[in-house]
Coordinates of C-alpha atoms in Angstrom, one line a residue:
M1 CA 61.0 101.8 89.2
I2 CA 59.5 100.1 86.2
R3 CA 59.1 96.5 85.6
S4 CA 56.5 95.9 83.0
T5 CA 56.1 95.9 79.3
V6 CA 55.3 98.4 74.8
S7 CA 54.9 97.6 71.6
R8 CA 57.2 97.5 73.1
L9 CA 54.2 98.5 75.4
A10 CA 53.0 95.6 77.4
I11 CA 51.1 94.2 80.2
P12 CA 52.4 90.8 80.1
A13 CA 56.0 91.1 79.0
V14 CA 54.7 90.5 75.6
A15 CA 52.2 93.1 74.8
L16 CA 52.6 96.3 73.0
G17 CA 56.2 97.0 73.4
L18 CA 57.8 99.7 75.5
I19 CA 56.5 101.3 78.6
L20 CA 57.7 104.5 80.1
S21 CA 59.3 104.4 83.5
G22 CA 61.0 106.8 85.9
C23 CA 63.8 104.6 87.3
S24 CA 63.7 101.3 85.5
S25 CA 64.4 98.0 87.2
D26 CA 67.8 97.9 85.8
T27 CA 70.1 96.7 88.5
G28 CA 71.9 93.5 89.3
T29 CA 73.4 91.2 91.8
T30 CA 77.0 90.4 92.0
G31 CA 78.1 88.6 88.8
G32 CA 76.4 87.8 85.6
D33 CA 75.6 89.8 82.5
S34 CA 72.6 91.6 81.1
S35 CA 71.7 89.3 78.2
I36 CA 68.0 88.6 78.2
G37 CA 65.9 85.7 77.0
T38 CA 67.3 82.6 78.7
T39 CA 66.1 82.2 82.2
N40 CA 64.0 83.7 85.0
D41 CA 64.2 83.5 88.8
I42 CA 60.8 83.3 90.5
N43 CA 61.1 80.4 93.0
P44 CA 58.8 78.1 90.8
R45 CA 56.5 75.9 92.9
D46 CA 53.4 73.8 92.2
P47 CA 50.4 75.6 93.6
S48 CA 49.7 72.6 95.8
E49 CA 52.8 73.7 97.9
L50 CA 51.3 77.1 98.6
R51 CA 48.9 78.1 101.3
D52 CA 45.5 79.3 100.4
G53 CA 45.1 83.0 101.1
G54 CA 47.3 85.8 102.2
T55 CA 48.0 89.4 101.1
L56 CA 50.7 90.4 98.7
R57 CA 52.0 93.9 99.4
L58 CA 53.4 95.8 96.5
S59 CA 54.5 99.4 95.9
L60 CA 53.7 102.0 93.3
G61 CA 55.6 105.2 92.5
G62 CA 52.2 107.0 92.1
F63 CA 48.6 106.5 91.4
P64 CA 47.7 105.8 87.7
S65 CA 46.8 109.1 86.1
N66 CA 44.5 107.0 83.9
F67 CA 43.6 103.3 84.3
N68 CA 43.4 103.1 80.5
Y69 CA 46.8 101.8 79.6
L70 CA 46.1 102.5 75.9
H71 CA 45.7 106.2 76.6
I72 CA 48.7 108.5 76.4
D73 CA 48.5 109.3 80.1
G74 CA 48.1 105.6 81.0
T75 CA 51.1 104.0 79.3
N76 CA 53.4 103.9 82.3
E77 CA 54.5 101.6 85.0
Y78 CA 51.8 102.5 87.5
T79 CA 48.9 101.6 85.2
S80 CA 50.7 98.5 83.9
D81 CA 51.5 97.1 87.4
V82 CA 47.9 97.5 88.6
I83 CA 46.1 96.1 85.6
E84 CA 48.3 93.0 85.1
P85 CA 46.0 90.8 87.3
L86 CA 42.8 92.5 86.0
L87 CA 42.6 92.5 82.2
P88 CA 42.7 89.9 79.3
S89 CA 45.7 89.5 77.0
A90 CA 45.8 87.5 73.8
V91 CA 49.1 85.8 74.4
I92 CA 51.6 85.0 77.1
S93 CA 55.4 84.3 76.9
D94 CA 57.9 82.1 78.7
A95 CA 61.4 82.9 79.9
A96 CA 62.8 82.3 76.5
G97 CA 60.3 84.7 74.9
E98 CA 58.3 82.0 73.2
I99 CA 54.7 83.0 72.6
S100 CA 51.6 81.0 73.2
V101 CA 47.8 81.7 73.3
D102 CA 46.4 82.8 76.7
H103 CA 43.8 80.1 77.0
N104 CA 42.0 81.8 79.8
Y105 CA 40.7 84.2 77.2
F106 CA 41.1 82.5 73.8
T107 CA 40.8 78.9 72.7
D108 CA 42.6 79.7 69.5
I109 CA 44.3 82.5 67.6
K110 CA 45.3 81.7 64.0
L111 CA 46.8 83.5 61.0
T112 CA 44.0 82.4 58.6
G113 CA 45.1 84.5 55.6
T114 CA 48.1 86.2 54.0
N115 CA 46.7 88.1 51.1
P116 CA 45.2 90.0 52.7
Q117 CA 46.6 89.2 56.1
Q118 CA 43.9 87.9 58.3
V119 CA 43.8 86.6 61.9
T120 CA 40.9 84.8 63.5
Y121 CA 40.4 85.0 67.3
T122 CA 38.2 82.4 69.0
I123 CA 37.2 83.6 72.4
N124 CA 37.0 81.2 75.3
P125 CA 33.2 80.6 75.9
K126 CA 33.8 81.0 79.6
A127 CA 35.5 84.4 79.3
E128 CA 33.4 87.2 80.7
W129 CA 33.7 90.7 82.2
S130 CA 33.3 91.3 85.9
D131 CA 29.8 92.7 85.3
G132 CA 28.7 89.3 84.0
K133 CA 28.7 90.3 80.3
P134 CA 30.5 87.9 77.9
I135 CA 33.7 89.0 76.1
T136 CA 32.7 89.2 72.5
W137 CA 34.0 90.2 69.1
E138 CA 32.5 93.6 69.6
D139 CA 35.0 94.3 72.4
L140 CA 37.8 93.6 70.0
K141 CA 36.2 95.6 67.2
S142 CA 35.7 98.6 69.4
Q143 CA 39.3 98.6 70.7
A144 CA 40.7 98.2 67.1
H145 CA 38.7 101.2 66.0
A146 CA 39.9 103.3 69.0
L147 CA 43.5 102.5 68.3
S148 CA 43.3 102.9 64.5
G149 CA 43.8 106.6 64.4
A150 CA 40.7 107.1 62.3
D151 CA 39.3 109.3 65.0
G152 CA 41.8 111.7 66.4
G153 CA 39.7 112.3 69.5
Y154 CA 41.1 109.1 70.9
L155 CA 44.3 110.1 72.7
I156 CA 46.2 106.9 72.1
S157 CA 49.8 106.2 73.1
S158 CA 50.3 103.8 70.2
P159 CA 48.2 102.3 67.4
Q160 CA 49.7 98.8 68.0
G161 CA 49.2 98.0 64.4
F162 CA 45.5 98.8 64.3
D163 CA 46.1 101.6 61.9
R164 CA 46.7 98.7 59.5
V165 CA 43.4 96.9 60.2
A166 CA 40.7 97.2 57.5
S167 CA 38.0 95.5 59.5
V168 CA 37.1 93.4 62.5
D169 CA 34.1 91.2 61.7
R170 CA 32.0 88.7 63.5
G171 CA 33.1 85.1 62.9
V172 CA 31.0 82.0 63.3
D173 CA 29.3 83.5 66.4
D174 CA 29.8 86.4 68.9
R175 CA 32.8 84.6 70.4
Q176 CA 34.9 84.8 67.3
A177 CA 36.5 87.9 65.7
V178 CA 38.1 88.0 62.2
V179 CA 40.7 90.7 61.8
T180 CA 41.5 91.7 58.2
F181 CA 44.5 93.9 57.5
S182 CA 44.8 96.6 54.9
R183 CA 48.5 96.4 55.2
P184 CA 50.7 93.6 56.6
Y185 CA 51.7 93.8 60.2
A186 CA 54.8 92.0 61.4
E187 CA 53.9 91.8 65.1
W188 CA 50.2 90.9 64.8
E189 CA 50.7 88.4 67.7
G190 CA 51.2 91.3 70.1
Q191 CA 47.8 92.9 69.5
F192 CA 45.0 92.8 72.0
S193 CA 47.2 92.8 75.0
P194 CA 45.6 94.2 77.1
I195 CA 41.9 94.2 76.1
Y196 CA 39.4 96.6 77.6
P197 CA 35.6 96.3 77.5
K198 CA 33.7 98.0 74.8
S199 CA 32.4 100.6 77.3
V200 CA 35.9 102.0 77.6
T201 CA 36.7 102.2 73.9
E202 CA 33.3 103.0 72.3
S203 CA 33.8 106.8 72.1
P204 CA 36.7 109.3 72.5
D205 CA 35.2 110.6 75.8
A206 CA 34.9 107.1 77.2
F207 CA 38.4 106.2 76.1
N208 CA 40.0 109.4 77.5
N209 CA 38.0 109.8 80.7
S210 CA 35.8 106.9 81.8
V211 CA 38.5 105.1 83.8
R212 CA 40.7 107.9 84.9
D213 CA 39.9 107.3 88.6
N214 CA 38.8 103.6 88.7
L215 CA 38.5 100.5 86.6
P216 CA 35.1 99.1 87.5
I217 CA 34.8 96.5 84.8
T218 CA 37.7 94.0 84.5
S219 CA 38.2 90.4 83.5
G220 CA 41.0 88.6 85.4
P221 CA 41.7 86.5 88.5
F222 CA 41.4 89.7 90.6
V223 CA 39.2 92.8 90.7
I224 CA 39.7 96.2 92.3
T225 CA 37.9 96.2 95.6
N226 CA 39.1 99.5 97.0
I227 CA 40.9 102.7 96.0
D228 CA 41.9 104.8 99.0
R229 CA 43.5 108.0 97.9
T230 CA 43.8 109.2 101.5
Q231 CA 46.0 106.2 102.4
N232 CA 47.5 106.0 98.9
R233 CA 46.5 102.4 98.5
I234 CA 44.8 100.3 95.8
T235 CA 43.4 96.9 96.9
L236 CA 42.6 93.9 94.6
G237 CA 40.6 90.9 95.7
R238 CA 39.8 87.6 94.1
N239 CA 37.3 87.8 91.2
P240 CA 34.3 85.8 92.4
S241 CA 33.3 85.0 88.8
W242 CA 36.8 84.0 87.6
W243 CA 36.6 80.8 85.5
G244 CA 40.3 79.9 85.5
D245 CA 42.5 78.5 88.2
R246 CA 41.6 79.9 91.6
P247 CA 44.2 82.4 92.8
K248 CA 46.2 81.4 95.8
L249 CA 46.3 85.0 97.2
D250 CA 43.2 86.6 98.8
T251 CA 44.3 90.1 98.1
I252 CA 47.0 92.3 96.5
T253 CA 47.7 95.8 97.8
Y254 CA 49.5 98.6 96.0
S255 CA 50.8 101.4 98.3
V256 CA 52.3 104.5 96.8
L257 CA 55.9 105.0 97.8
D258 CA 58.8 107.0 96.5
S259 CA 61.4 104.8 94.9
S260 CA 63.9 105.9 97.6
A261 CA 61.6 104.4 100.2
E262 CA 61.1 100.9 98.7
V263 CA 64.2 99.2 100.0
A264 CA 63.5 100.5 103.5
A265 CA 59.9 99.2 103.1
I266 CA 61.2 95.7 102.3
Q267 CA 63.6 95.9 105.2
N268 CA 60.8 97.0 107.6
N269 CA 58.4 94.3 106.4
E270 CA 56.0 96.8 104.9
I271 CA 56.0 95.4 101.3
D272 CA 56.8 92.0 99.9
Y273 CA 58.3 92.6 96.5
T274 CA 60.2 95.4 94.7
A275 CA 62.9 96.0 92.2
V276 CA 66.2 97.0 93.8
G277 CA 69.0 99.0 92.2
G278 CA 72.6 99.6 93.0
L279 CA 75.0 97.6 95.1
S280 CA 74.0 99.2 98.4
N281 CA 70.3 98.5 98.0
V282 CA 71.0 94.9 96.8
T283 CA 73.2 94.4 99.8
I284 CA 70.6 95.7 102.2
A285 CA 68.0 93.4 100.6
R286 CA 70.3 90.4 100.8
N287 CA 71.1 91.1 104.5
T288 CA 67.5 91.4 105.5
P289 CA 66.2 88.3 107.2
G290 CA 63.4 86.6 105.3
V291 CA 64.2 88.4 102.0
A292 CA 65.7 86.9 98.9
V293 CA 67.1 88.7 95.9
R294 CA 66.0 87.1 92.6
R295 CA 67.6 88.1 89.4
A296 CA 67.0 87.7 85.7
P297 CA 68.0 90.2 83.0
A298 CA 64.9 92.1 81.9
P299 CA 64.1 93.9 78.6
G300 CA 64.4 97.3 80.0
F301 CA 67.0 100.1 79.7
N302 CA 67.7 103.6 81.0
V303 CA 67.7 106.4 78.5
L304 CA 68.5 110.0 78.1
T305 CA 65.9 111.7 75.8
F306 CA 66.6 115.0 74.1
N307 CA 64.0 117.6 73.5
G308 CA 64.3 118.4 69.8
A309 CA 61.0 120.2 69.5
P310 CA 60.9 123.4 67.3
G311 CA 62.1 126.3 69.4
A312 CA 63.9 124.1 72.0
I313 CA 67.6 124.8 72.5
L314 CA 68.3 121.2 71.3
S315 CA 66.2 121.5 68.1
D316 CA 69.4 121.5 66.1
V317 CA 70.5 118.0 65.3
A318 CA 74.1 119.1 65.0
L319 CA 74.0 120.5 68.5
R320 CA 72.4 117.3 69.9
R321 CA 75.2 115.3 68.2
A322 CA 77.8 117.4 69.8
I323 CA 76.2 117.3 73.2
A324 CA 75.9 113.5 72.9
K325 CA 79.6 113.2 72.5
T326 CA 80.2 114.9 75.8
I327 CA 78.6 112.0 77.7
N328 CA 80.6 109.0 78.8
R329 CA 78.0 106.3 78.7
Q330 CA 80.6 103.6 79.6
A331 CA 81.3 105.5 82.9
L332 CA 77.6 105.7 83.5
A333 CA 77.1 102.0 83.1
E334 CA 80.0 101.2 85.4
T335 CA 78.7 103.6 88.0
W336 CA 75.1 102.2 87.9
H337 CA 76.1 98.6 87.8
Q338 CA 79.3 98.8 90.0
G339 CA 79.6 95.5 91.9
V340 CA 76.5 94.0 90.5
L341 CA 77.5 93.1 86.9
D342 CA 80.7 91.5 85.7
N343 CA 81.1 93.7 82.6
P344 CA 78.9 96.7 82.6
K345 CA 78.6 98.4 79.2
P346 CA 76.3 100.9 77.5
L347 CA 73.5 99.7 75.3
N348 CA 74.0 100.6 71.7
N349 CA 70.7 99.8 70.2
H350 CA 67.3 101.5 70.6
I351 CA 65.2 98.5 69.5
F352 CA 66.9 95.2 70.5
M353 CA 68.3 94.4 73.9
E354 CA 71.6 92.6 74.6
G355 CA 71.0 88.9 74.1
Q356 CA 67.9 89.6 71.9
K357 CA 68.1 88.4 68.3
G358 CA 68.8 91.5 66.1
N359 CA 70.9 93.3 68.6
Q360 CA 73.9 95.1 67.1
D361 CA 75.9 98.3 67.7
N362 CA 74.4 101.1 65.6
S363 CA 75.8 104.0 67.5
G364 CA 78.3 105.0 64.8
D365 CA 80.2 108.2 65.8
I366 CA 77.9 109.0 68.7
R367 CA 80.7 108.1 71.1
F368 CA 82.3 109.8 74.1
D369 CA 84.7 112.3 72.5
P370 CA 84.9 115.6 74.4
D371 CA 87.6 117.0 72.2
Q372 CA 85.5 116.4 69.1
A373 CA 82.4 117.7 70.9
A374 CA 84.3 120.9 71.7
R375 CA 85.3 121.4 68.0
E376 CA 81.8 120.8 66.8
L377 CA 80.4 123.3 69.4
D378 CA 82.9 125.8 68.2
A379 CA 81.9 125.3 64.6
L380 CA 78.3 125.8 65.5
G381 CA 79.0 129.2 66.9
W382 CA 78.8 128.2 70.6
T383 CA 81.9 129.9 71.9
L384 CA 83.3 129.8 75.4
N385 CA 82.6 132.8 77.6
G386 CA 84.1 132.0 81.0
D387 CA 82.9 128.6 82.0
V388 CA 79.8 128.4 79.8
R389 CA 79.4 128.7 76.0
E390 CA 77.2 131.3 74.4
K391 CA 75.7 132.0 71.0
D392 CA 73.7 135.1 70.1
G393 CA 73.6 136.1 73.7
R394 CA 72.1 132.7 74.8
K395 CA 74.0 130.5 77.3
L396 CA 74.4 126.8 76.5
E397 CA 72.5 125.9 79.7
L398 CA 70.3 122.7 79.8
R399 CA 67.8 121.3 82.2
D400 CA 68.1 117.5 83.0
V401 CA 64.9 116.3 84.7
M402 CA 64.4 112.9 86.4
Y403 CA 62.7 111.2 89.3
Q404 CA 64.0 112.0 92.8
Y405 CA 66.0 108.8 93.1
D406 CA 69.6 108.9 94.3
P407 CA 71.1 106.5 91.6
W408 CA 69.5 108.7 88.9
V409 CA 70.9 111.8 90.4
D410 CA 74.4 110.2 90.6
V411 CA 74.2 109.5 86.9
A412 CA 73.1 113.1 86.3
K413 CA 76.1 114.4 88.3
I414 CA 78.5 112.5 86.1
I415 CA 76.8 113.9 83.0
Q416 CA 77.0 117.4 84.5
Q417 CA 80.7 117.0 85.1
D418 CA 81.3 115.7 81.6
M419 CA 79.4 118.6 80.0
A420 CA 81.1 121.2 82.2
R421 CA 84.5 120.2 80.8
V422 CA 83.4 121.5 77.4
G423 CA 81.5 124.5 78.5
V424 CA 78.0 123.2 78.8
K425 CA 76.1 124.0 81.9
L426 CA 73.7 121.2 83.1
N427 CA 71.1 121.9 85.8
I428 CA 69.7 118.9 87.6
E429 CA 66.0 118.9 88.5
T430 CA 64.2 116.2 90.2
V431 CA 60.5 115.3 90.4
R432 CA 58.7 113.2 93.0
G433 CA 55.9 110.8 92.2
Q434 CA 54.0 110.6 88.9
G435 CA 54.6 114.2 88.0
L436 CA 57.5 113.2 85.8
F437 CA 55.2 111.9 83.1
S438 CA 52.2 114.2 83.3
D439 CA 53.9 117.4 84.2
V440 CA 57.3 117.1 82.5
I441 CA 57.7 114.4 79.8
N442 CA 54.3 114.6 78.0
P443 CA 54.2 118.4 77.7
G444 CA 57.9 118.5 76.8
K445 CA 59.1 120.7 79.7
F446 CA 62.7 119.6 79.6
D447 CA 65.9 119.8 77.6
L448 CA 67.0 116.4 78.7
V449 CA 65.1 113.8 80.6
Q450 CA 66.3 110.6 82.3
H451 CA 63.8 107.8 82.4
G452 CA 63.4 104.2 81.4
W453 CA 61.8 102.0 78.7
S454 CA 60.7 98.5 79.6
G455 CA 59.8 96.2 76.8
G456 CA 59.0 92.7 75.9
V457 CA 59.1 90.1 73.1
F458 CA 57.6 92.4 70.5
P459 CA 60.3 95.1 70.1
L460 CA 59.2 96.5 66.7
G461 CA 56.2 98.2 68.1
A462 CA 58.6 100.7 69.6
L463 CA 59.4 102.0 66.2
E464 CA 56.0 103.4 65.5
Q465 CA 55.3 104.3 69.1
I466 CA 58.5 106.1 70.1
Y467 CA 60.5 106.9 67.0
A468 CA 58.1 107.7 64.2
W469 CA 57.1 111.4 64.2
N470 CA 53.8 112.9 63.4
P471 CA 53.3 116.4 65.0
D472 CA 49.6 115.9 65.0
N473 CA 49.9 112.6 66.9
P474 CA 53.2 112.4 68.8
Q475 CA 52.3 109.2 70.6
S476 CA 55.4 108.4 72.8
N477 CA 57.9 110.3 70.8
H478 CA 58.9 112.6 73.6
A479 CA 61.9 113.8 71.8
R480 CA 59.6 115.3 69.1
V481 CA 62.3 114.2 66.6
G482 CA 62.0 112.4 63.3
T483 CA 62.1 112.5 59.6
P484 CA 59.8 111.5 56.7
E485 CA 62.6 109.1 55.6
L486 CA 62.6 107.4 59.0
N487 CA 58.8 107.2 59.0
A488 CA 58.9 105.5 55.6
L489 CA 61.5 103.0 56.7
I490 CA 59.5 102.3 59.9
E491 CA 56.4 101.7 57.8
Q492 CA 58.4 99.2 55.7
T493 CA 59.8 97.5 58.8
V494 CA 56.5 96.9 60.6
S495 CA 55.0 95.7 57.3
E496 CA 57.6 93.0 56.9
V497 CA 56.3 89.6 58.0
D498 CA 59.6 87.8 57.5
P499 CA 61.2 88.1 61.0
D500 CA 64.8 88.1 59.7
K501 CA 64.1 90.8 57.1
A502 CA 62.2 92.8 59.7
R503 CA 65.1 92.7 62.1
E504 CA 67.5 93.9 59.3
L505 CA 65.2 96.7 58.5
A506 CA 64.7 97.6 62.2
N507 CA 68.5 98.0 62.5
R508 CA 68.5 100.3 59.5
C509 CA 65.9 102.3 61.4
D510 CA 68.1 102.3 64.4
V511 CA 71.0 103.8 62.5
M512 CA 68.7 106.7 61.4
I513 CA 67.5 107.1 65.0
W514 CA 71.1 107.4 66.2
N515 CA 71.8 109.9 63.3
E516 CA 68.9 112.1 64.5
V517 CA 70.2 111.9 68.1
H518 CA 66.7 111.2 69.2
S519 CA 67.9 109.8 72.6
L520 CA 70.8 108.0 74.1
P521 CA 70.3 104.5 75.4
L522 CA 72.4 104.4 78.5
F523 CA 72.6 100.9 79.9
Q524 CA 70.4 97.8 80.0
G525 CA 68.8 96.5 83.2
A526 CA 70.1 93.5 85.1
G527 CA 66.8 92.9 86.8
N528 CA 67.1 92.4 90.6
Y529 CA 64.1 92.0 92.8
A530 CA 63.8 91.8 96.6
V531 CA 61.2 89.3 97.5
R532 CA 59.9 87.6 100.7
A533 CA 61.8 84.3 100.7
D534 CA 58.5 82.4 101.3
L535 CA 56.9 83.8 98.2
A536 CA 56.7 81.5 95.2
N537 CA 56.2 82.1 91.5
L538 CA 57.3 85.7 91.9
G539 CA 60.5 87.4 91.3
A540 CA 62.6 88.3 88.3
F541 CA 60.5 87.2 85.3
G542 CA 62.8 88.3 82.4
L543 CA 60.7 87.8 79.3
A544 CA 58.1 85.6 80.9
S545 CA 54.5 86.7 81.7
K546 CA 53.3 86.6 85.3
D547 CA 50.7 84.0 86.3
W548 CA 48.8 85.8 89.1
T549 CA 46.8 82.6 90.0
K550 CA 50.1 80.9 91.0
V551 CA 51.7 83.6 93.1
G552 CA 51.5 82.9 96.8
F553 CA 53.2 82.0 100.0
L554 CA 54.7 78.6 100.8
K555 CA 52.9 76.4 103.4

């Protein structure tokens, strides 16, 4: 399950924006809705109330395939979960999504020019990497170059606006960086979250390969102390050179578990914290002694992505549109959230979540209408032959791929039944562990894929990352669908520094994304987490960033 951040990427819930997940943390307790941006539920306590020490046991769906979150193979929940306590970020956010400077790493971040746009970063003089070297302007310059797209050897998942940066220069000293833009960038506050040392970004080979198996140089309250691939476990310990507030925990462990095993692991006191989905799992967690279920709507949603690549059966937008109309998204939302949300409903926006400023319904005629879908399939030449339609000797048979996770399979079975009614055969295929990303989604080995996006407070970054299309640099556009007109409107949107105008333009983009039938947002997450009841400052964070120095067990 996913519970992080992308451009919508993000380490804190504020970074890049959207992060890819297998089965997003989109579930809920009884009652409530899915509107984000108001509260969180983390059992807030003053650190003085916590005992010093202890081990927090967490789970991962698989080992990170690359500890470089900026790399195409690293922008996923596994990498994000592990590096949160390890790497710097420029900003943090609260439960309402309000942004502030992360003073552990920067004393000040200011917009110091508008024509051209210029941002000055003043680095905390105490901030250093775990090898003792100071964090300097050169780390920022190197990362900006890596993400700029100027060198195609860097296999980035998103430029994060650095394709708009003209220069990163030394300021008054090595602890200050001045970023000057060649084109305006609306979400400049979301840049440099996370930050990697220059050694990771200084060359394409270093960027692509140097931290595939480990992350030896970090800069956070914790460091990696052990990676045991035999036991499927990653262990973090306190960073002895950390200059900020001393963490309450001694260690954090991540154990690789299938999503289906996480609730049992909570129940059996094998882990301390996990997202929980579905009424049965929420009920199990609630009935487990010493476990609390904490809930706050999160900026994540489940999605069905179409493979529209040239040569794929769904490369025809008219066919994608007809197929989309066979899917009853309202029924899917009700099935997923049955008994855990008061009024389950589908999400009708690819950019803005329910409760987020800018959210509106842009789905147009992409609605459940099987009769219309059948007429459109007839018009496209897909005629019924027995139970399955055919065209030019090819059956209308699709592969729907997802994690091996029972709630996902339940959703797929409903889609399968919906499609069968109009003569479309859907085959359900499941994948265990991290193979969904590396083996299926990234290489495009699917017709439909069910997964999740989890975002943060900088939603516009998703436009470039996921919905813009450049065949030479697909980034996270796994549908391989787009148009020059959409690209141009995305460029205009992310260049607009007026937030209200940017949101208006983003919704115009979303209309075009719907028209291209890039993907179907299914339903938003409700954000339930099972947590040891004696854990404080941990739970359902909503839009807020985690403070790993304050997480701990009550005295």
